[in-house]
PDB file of C-alpha atoms in Angstrom:
ATOM      1  CA  MET A   1      87.782 -51.315 214.828  1.00  0.00           C
ATOM      2  CA  PRO A   2      91.139 -51.971 213.202  1.00  0.00           C
ATOM      3  CA  LEU A   3      93.239 -55.053 213.766  1.00  0.00           C
ATOM      4  CA  SER A   4      95.105 -54.293 216.966  1.00  0.00           C
ATOM      5  CA  SER A   5      96.770 -55.857 219.978  1.00  0.00           C
ATOM      6  CA  ARG A   6      93.349 -56.374 221.596  1.00  0.00           C
ATOM      7  CA  GLN A   7      90.932 -56.531 218.690  1.00  0.00           C
ATOM      8  CA  SER A   8      90.981 -58.731 215.612  1.00  0.00           C
ATOM      9  CA  SER A   9      88.461 -57.048 213.337  1.00  0.00           C
ATOM     10  CA  ALA A  10      88.705 -54.146 210.911  1.00  0.00           C
ATOM     11  CA  GLU A  11      86.064 -51.942 209.309  1.00  0.00           C
ATOM     12  CA  ASN A  12      87.595 -52.665 205.890  1.00  0.00           C
ATOM     13  CA  PRO A  13      89.581 -55.903 206.250  1.00  0.00           C
ATOM     14  CA  GLY A  14      92.279 -56.358 203.642  1.00  0.00           C
ATOM     15  CA  ASN A  15      90.933 -59.659 202.273  1.00  0.00           C
ATOM     16  CA  ALA A  16      94.314 -60.037 200.580  1.00  0.00           C
ATOM     17  CA  LYS A  17      95.864 -63.491 200.166  1.00  0.00           C
ATOM     18  CA  PHE A  18      99.574 -63.935 200.778  1.00  0.00           C
ATOM     19  CA  SER A  19     101.560 -64.783 197.637  1.00  0.00           C
ATOM     20  CA  TYR A  20     104.592 -67.032 197.887  1.00  0.00           C
ATOM     21  CA  LYS A  21     105.331 -66.173 194.255  1.00  0.00           C
ATOM     22  CA  LYS A  22     105.853 -62.550 195.310  1.00  0.00           C
ATOM     23  CA  TYR A  23     107.412 -63.371 198.644  1.00  0.00           C
ATOM     24  CA  TYR A  24     110.480 -65.272 197.450  1.00  0.00           C
ATOM     25  CA  PRO A  25     111.796 -62.459 195.168  1.00  0.00           C
ATOM     26  CA  VAL A  26     111.257 -60.023 198.056  1.00  0.00           C
ATOM     27  CA  ARG A  27     113.146 -62.319 200.404  1.00  0.00           C
ATOM     28  CA  LYS A  28     115.999 -62.457 197.906  1.00  0.00           C
ATOM     29  CA  LEU A  29     116.118 -58.647 197.820  1.00  0.00           C
ATOM     30  CA  ILE A  30     116.125 -58.109 201.569  1.00  0.00           C
ATOM     31  CA  CYS A  31     117.953 -61.139 202.995  1.00  0.00           C
ATOM     32  CA  LYS A  32     121.687 -61.763 202.781  1.00  0.00           C
ATOM     33  CA  SER A  33     122.100 -64.632 205.228  1.00  0.00           C
ATOM     34  CA  PHE A  34     120.428 -67.878 206.218  1.00  0.00           C
ATOM     35  CA  ALA A  35     119.474 -66.356 209.591  1.00  0.00           C
ATOM     36  CA  GLU A  36     117.685 -63.464 207.866  1.00  0.00           C
ATOM     37  CA  LYS A  37     115.819 -65.875 205.588  1.00  0.00           C
ATOM     38  CA  PHE A  38     114.854 -67.914 208.649  1.00  0.00           C
ATOM     39  CA  ASN A  39     113.430 -64.802 210.352  1.00  0.00           C
ATOM     40  CA  CYS A  40     111.448 -63.943 207.237  1.00  0.00           C
ATOM     41  CA  ASP A  41     110.002 -67.421 206.910  1.00  0.00           C
ATOM     42  CA  ASN A  42     109.030 -67.472 210.575  1.00  0.00           C
ATOM     43  CA  ASN A  43     106.826 -64.420 210.112  1.00  0.00           C
ATOM     44  CA  ILE A  44     104.981 -65.530 206.967  1.00  0.00           C
ATOM     45  CA  GLN A  45     101.826 -66.705 208.744  1.00  0.00           C
ATOM     46  CA  LYS A  46     101.529 -63.531 210.801  1.00  0.00           C
ATOM     47  CA  VAL A  47     102.037 -61.345 207.737  1.00  0.00           C
ATOM     48  CA  ALA A  48      99.408 -63.392 205.894  1.00  0.00           C
ATOM     49  CA  TYR A  49      97.032 -62.863 208.816  1.00  0.00           C
ATOM     50  CA  VAL A  50      97.453 -59.080 208.700  1.00  0.00           C
ATOM     51  CA  LEU A  51      97.062 -58.992 204.910  1.00  0.00           C
ATOM     52  CA  ARG A  52      93.769 -60.842 205.245  1.00  0.00           C
ATOM     53  CA  LEU A  53      92.261 -59.167 208.300  1.00  0.00           C
ATOM     54  CA  GLY A  54      94.187 -55.922 208.783  1.00  0.00           C
ATOM     55  CA  ASP A  55      92.695 -52.467 208.380  1.00  0.00           C
ATOM     56  CA  THR A  56      92.751 -51.389 204.711  1.00  0.00           C
ATOM     57  CA  GLN A  57      94.172 -47.878 204.382  1.00  0.00           C
ATOM     58  CA  PRO A  58      95.476 -45.655 201.548  1.00  0.00           C
ATOM     59  CA  ALA A  59      99.136 -45.096 200.696  1.00  0.00           C
ATOM     60  CA  LEU A  60     100.987 -42.964 198.149  1.00  0.00           C
ATOM     61  CA  VAL A  61     104.349 -43.303 196.456  1.00  0.00           C
ATOM     62  CA  CYS A  62     106.187 -40.126 197.451  1.00  0.00           C
ATOM     63  CA  SER A  63     109.625 -40.928 196.016  1.00  0.00           C
ATOM     64  CA  VAL A  64     110.881 -43.427 193.443  1.00  0.00           C
ATOM     65  CA  ASP A  65     114.634 -43.083 194.017  1.00  0.00           C
ATOM     66  CA  PRO A  66     114.886 -43.782 196.872  1.00  0.00           C
ATOM     67  CA  PHE A  67     111.635 -45.691 196.767  1.00  0.00           C
ATOM     68  CA  ILE A  68     109.444 -44.440 199.603  1.00  0.00           C
ATOM     69  CA  VAL A  69     105.752 -45.044 200.242  1.00  0.00           C
ATOM     70  CA  SER A  70     103.718 -42.819 202.548  1.00  0.00           C
ATOM     71  CA  ALA A  71     101.251 -45.026 204.442  1.00  0.00           C
ATOM     72  CA  TYR A  72      98.226 -43.473 206.162  1.00  0.00           C
ATOM     73  CA  SER A  73      96.132 -44.387 209.178  1.00  0.00           C
ATOM     74  CA  ASP A  74      92.789 -42.686 209.797  1.00  0.00           C
ATOM     75  CA  GLU A  75      92.996 -43.878 213.420  1.00  0.00           C
ATOM     76  CA  LEU A  76      95.988 -41.579 213.982  1.00  0.00           C
ATOM     77  CA  ASP A  77      95.237 -39.189 211.103  1.00  0.00           C
ATOM     78  CA  ALA A  78      98.913 -39.542 210.279  1.00  0.00           C
ATOM     79  CA  VAL A  79     101.392 -41.047 207.854  1.00  0.00           C
ATOM     80  CA  VAL A  80     104.605 -43.012 208.198  1.00  0.00           C
ATOM     81  CA  MET A  81     107.271 -43.235 205.521  1.00  0.00           C
ATOM     82  CA  LEU A  82     108.255 -46.711 204.344  1.00  0.00           C
ATOM     83  CA  ARG A  83     111.498 -47.291 202.446  1.00  0.00           C
ATOM     84  CA  PHE A  84     111.603 -50.217 199.985  1.00  0.00           C
ATOM     85  CA  PRO A  85     114.148 -51.560 197.483  1.00  0.00           C
ATOM     86  CA  ASN A  86     114.053 -49.429 194.314  1.00  0.00           C
ATOM     87  CA  GLU A  87     113.557 -52.567 192.248  1.00  0.00           C
ATOM     88  CA  LEU A  88     109.943 -52.824 193.452  1.00  0.00           C
ATOM     89  CA  ALA A  89     109.019 -49.436 191.986  1.00  0.00           C
ATOM     90  CA  GLU A  90     110.296 -50.587 188.613  1.00  0.00           C
ATOM     91  CA  LYS A  91     108.697 -54.031 188.875  1.00  0.00           C
ATOM     92  CA  TYR A  92     105.227 -52.612 189.503  1.00  0.00           C
ATOM     93  CA  ASP A  93     105.654 -49.546 187.265  1.00  0.00           C
ATOM     94  CA  LEU A  94     105.039 -47.182 190.179  1.00  0.00           C
ATOM     95  CA  HIS A  95     105.528 -43.445 189.834  1.00  0.00           C
ATOM     96  CA  LEU A  96     105.326 -40.375 192.021  1.00  0.00           C
ATOM     97  CA  TRP A  97     101.883 -40.268 193.679  1.00  0.00           C
ATOM     98  CA  SER A  98     100.869 -43.755 192.515  1.00  0.00           C
ATOM     99  CA  ARG A  99      98.061 -44.986 194.746  1.00  0.00           C
ATOM    100  CA  LEU A 100      98.397 -48.134 196.858  1.00  0.00           C
ATOM    101  CA  VAL A 101      96.645 -49.769 199.794  1.00  0.00           C
ATOM    102  CA  THR A 102      98.012 -51.243 202.988  1.00  0.00           C
ATOM    103  CA  SER A 103      96.773 -53.691 205.601  1.00  0.00           C
ATOM    104  CA  ASN A 104      97.432 -52.081 208.982  1.00  0.00           C
ATOM    105  CA  THR A 105      97.759 -53.422 212.480  1.00  0.00           C
ATOM    106  CA  TYR A 106      97.886 -51.145 215.530  1.00  0.00           C
ATOM    107  CA  LYS A 107      99.313 -50.671 218.975  1.00  0.00           C
ATOM    108  CA  TYR A 108      96.981 -49.375 221.667  1.00  0.00           C
ATOM    109  CA  ALA A 109      97.985 -46.115 223.293  1.00  0.00           C
ATOM    110  CA  HIS A 110      99.323 -46.145 226.839  1.00  0.00           C
ATOM    111  CA  PHE A 111      99.559 -42.684 228.321  1.00  0.00           C
ATOM    112  CA  ASP A 112     101.370 -40.402 225.829  1.00  0.00           C
ATOM    113  CA  ASP A 113     103.574 -42.851 223.973  1.00  0.00           C
ATOM    114  CA  THR A 114     102.881 -42.060 220.329  1.00  0.00           C
ATOM    115  CA  ALA A 115     105.711 -43.399 218.184  1.00  0.00           C
ATOM    116  CA  PRO A 116     108.431 -40.769 217.688  1.00  0.00           C
ATOM    117  CA  ASP A 117     108.099 -40.798 213.890  1.00  0.00           C
ATOM    118  CA  ILE A 118     104.336 -40.201 213.931  1.00  0.00           C
ATOM    119  CA  ASP A 119     102.758 -36.734 213.980  1.00  0.00           C
ATOM    120  CA  ALA A 120      99.196 -37.555 215.002  1.00  0.00           C
ATOM    121  CA  GLY A 121      96.684 -35.244 213.338  1.00  0.00           C
ATOM    122  CA  PRO A 122      93.533 -33.548 214.642  1.00  0.00           C
ATOM    123  CA  GLY A 123      91.435 -36.441 213.394  1.00  0.00           C
ATOM    124  CA  SER A 124      93.264 -38.978 215.563  1.00  0.00           C
ATOM    125  CA  SER A 125      91.009 -41.242 217.608  1.00  0.00           C
ATOM    126  CA  GLY A 126      93.513 -41.178 220.462  1.00  0.00           C
ATOM    127  CA  ASN A 127      93.173 -44.938 220.827  1.00  0.00           C
ATOM    128  CA  PHE A 128      96.469 -45.942 219.237  1.00  0.00           C
ATOM    129  CA  SER A 129     100.118 -44.944 219.501  1.00  0.00           C
ATOM    130  CA  ASP A 130     101.623 -46.734 216.494  1.00  0.00           C
ATOM    131  CA  PHE A 131     100.701 -48.711 213.409  1.00  0.00           C
ATOM    132  CA  LEU A 132     102.413 -51.167 211.122  1.00  0.00           C
ATOM    133  CA  PRO A 133     101.377 -51.019 207.436  1.00  0.00           C
ATOM    134  CA  ILE A 134     101.916 -53.892 204.998  1.00  0.00           C
ATOM    135  CA  VAL A 135     101.698 -52.829 201.335  1.00  0.00           C
ATOM    136  CA  GLN A 136      99.345 -55.353 199.750  1.00  0.00           C
ATOM    137  CA  LEU A 137     100.722 -55.091 196.214  1.00  0.00           C
ATOM    138  CA  PHE A 138     104.173 -56.337 197.226  1.00  0.00           C
ATOM    139  CA  LEU A 139     103.057 -59.523 198.997  1.00  0.00           C
ATOM    140  CA  ALA A 140      99.505 -60.464 198.032  1.00  0.00           C
ATOM    141  CA  LYS A 141      97.821 -62.218 195.117  1.00  0.00           C
ATOM    142  CA  HIS A 142      95.523 -60.684 192.499  1.00  0.00           C
ATOM    143  CA  ASP A 143      97.007 -57.301 191.609  1.00  0.00           C
ATOM    144  CA  GLU A 144      93.833 -56.083 189.894  1.00  0.00           C
ATOM    145  CA  LYS A 145      91.735 -56.697 192.993  1.00  0.00           C
ATOM    146  CA  ILE A 146      94.345 -54.979 195.144  1.00  0.00           C
ATOM    147  CA  MET A 147      94.360 -51.886 192.945  1.00  0.00           C
ATOM    148  CA  GLU A 148      90.537 -51.859 192.934  1.00  0.00           C
ATOM    149  CA  ARG A 149      90.720 -51.328 196.692  1.00  0.00           C
ATOM    150  CA  THR A 150      92.153 -47.852 196.125  1.00  0.00           C
ATOM    151  CA  LYS A 151      88.569 -46.928 195.166  1.00  0.00           C
ATOM    152  CA  LEU A 152      87.468 -47.491 198.757  1.00  0.00           C
ATOM    153  CA  PHE A 153      88.738 -43.971 199.464  1.00  0.00           C
ATOM    154  CA  ASP A 154      87.292 -40.756 198.061  1.00  0.00           C
ATOM    155  CA  GLU A 155      89.307 -37.898 196.608  1.00  0.00           C
ATOM    156  CA  ALA A 156      89.113 -35.966 199.875  1.00  0.00           C
ATOM    157  CA  ARG A 157      90.882 -38.831 201.643  1.00  0.00           C
ATOM    158  CA  TRP A 158      93.612 -39.027 198.995  1.00  0.00           C
ATOM    159  CA  ALA A 159      94.073 -35.257 199.218  1.00  0.00           C
ATOM    160  CA  ARG A 160      94.485 -35.604 202.992  1.00  0.00           C
ATOM    161  CA  VAL A 161      97.138 -38.285 202.565  1.00  0.00           C
ATOM    162  CA  LYS A 162      99.079 -36.101 200.127  1.00  0.00           C
ATOM    163  CA  GLU A 163      98.750 -33.071 202.419  1.00  0.00           C
ATOM    164  CA  LEU A 164     100.128 -35.020 205.369  1.00  0.00           C
ATOM    165  CA  THR A 165     102.865 -36.551 203.212  1.00  0.00           C
ATOM    166  CA  ASP A 166     104.098 -33.172 201.974  1.00  0.00           C
ATOM    167  CA  ALA A 167     104.058 -31.725 205.495  1.00  0.00           C
ATOM    168  CA  TYR A 168     105.834 -34.748 206.945  1.00  0.00           C
ATOM    169  CA  ARG A 169     108.602 -34.762 204.363  1.00  0.00           C
ATOM    170  CA  ASN A 170     109.203 -31.051 204.932  1.00  0.00           C
ATOM    171  CA  GLU A 171     109.417 -31.558 208.696  1.00  0.00           C
ATOM    172  CA  HIS A 172     111.266 -34.902 208.648  1.00  0.00           C
ATOM    173  CA  PRO A 173     113.096 -35.078 205.294  1.00  0.00           C
ATOM    174  CA  ASN A 174     115.356 -38.008 206.204  1.00  0.00           C
ATOM    175  CA  THR A 175     112.939 -40.132 208.217  1.00  0.00           C
ATOM    176  CA  ALA A 176     111.684 -43.463 206.864  1.00  0.00           C
ATOM    177  CA  ARG A 177     111.028 -46.882 208.311  1.00  0.00           C
ATOM    178  CA  ASP A 178     112.195 -50.108 206.752  1.00  0.00           C
ATOM    179  CA  GLY A 179     109.140 -51.163 204.764  1.00  0.00           C
ATOM    180  CA  PHE A 180     109.867 -54.835 205.465  1.00  0.00           C
ATOM    181  CA  CYS A 181     110.835 -54.524 209.134  1.00  0.00           C
ATOM    182  CA  TYR A 182     108.284 -57.186 210.062  1.00  0.00           C
ATOM    183  CA  PHE A 183     110.220 -59.773 208.048  1.00  0.00           C
ATOM    184  CA  LYS A 184     113.722 -58.831 209.148  1.00  0.00           C
ATOM    185  CA  SER A 185     113.157 -58.720 212.886  1.00  0.00           C
ATOM    186  CA  GLN A 186     113.496 -61.765 215.123  1.00  0.00           C
ATOM    187  CA  LYS A 187     110.544 -60.317 216.997  1.00  0.00           C
ATOM    188  CA  SER A 188     106.966 -61.189 216.170  1.00  0.00           C
ATOM    189  CA  LEU A 189     104.637 -58.533 214.776  1.00  0.00           C
ATOM    190  CA  ALA A 190     103.166 -58.288 218.235  1.00  0.00           C
ATOM    191  CA  ASP A 191     106.562 -57.598 219.800  1.00  0.00           C
ATOM    192  CA  ILE A 192     107.386 -54.970 217.175  1.00  0.00           C
ATOM    193  CA  LEU A 193     104.312 -53.046 218.312  1.00  0.00           C
ATOM    194  CA  GLY A 194     104.679 -53.950 221.967  1.00  0.00           C
ATOM    195  CA  GLY A 195     101.526 -56.025 222.340  1.00  0.00           C
ATOM    196  CA  THR A 196     100.040 -59.467 221.793  1.00  0.00           C
ATOM    197  CA  HIS A 197      98.149 -59.448 218.524  1.00  0.00           C
ATOM    198  CA  TYR A 198      96.615 -62.844 218.250  1.00  0.00           C
TER     199      TYR A 198
END
């Protein structure tokens, strides 16, 4: 089971360690005020928890300018678009269709409340209505180990992510989430997904 509002184990836990060395440049990019920095700092431990124990899933760079990452969840058989500062694409030498991995946490489904920006696919488990992906490369230590995790997924899985990404961008060309929403919000990660995670 993935890390969710009721369950704290994942089939492929991220095993990624939070990096303060990476965090502070990110905070500088996304925060303009003391209050925003305070919100970011308040969520560090929860982000570190998800990086370590969250559900490892594949993601693809689908645009460099603007910099957008398509993050997948096999639980919903769906992708969400994540917008990041363009500087990160340059910093990590990322290009169109570069492969990444995320640590995901999930919201359990209640009736028919799938998030409005998610098109759940035929392979959806039906157990979850939303997911929050954290791109490991941007916030975790040991880049080589992180990139090795892309090998957890076979070519059929990567082809599925690209297929869903192309379809999603055709259907929703201007839709993307803030890739660092979990830092900017005054809410906890649990509140963002409407549940109690820990």
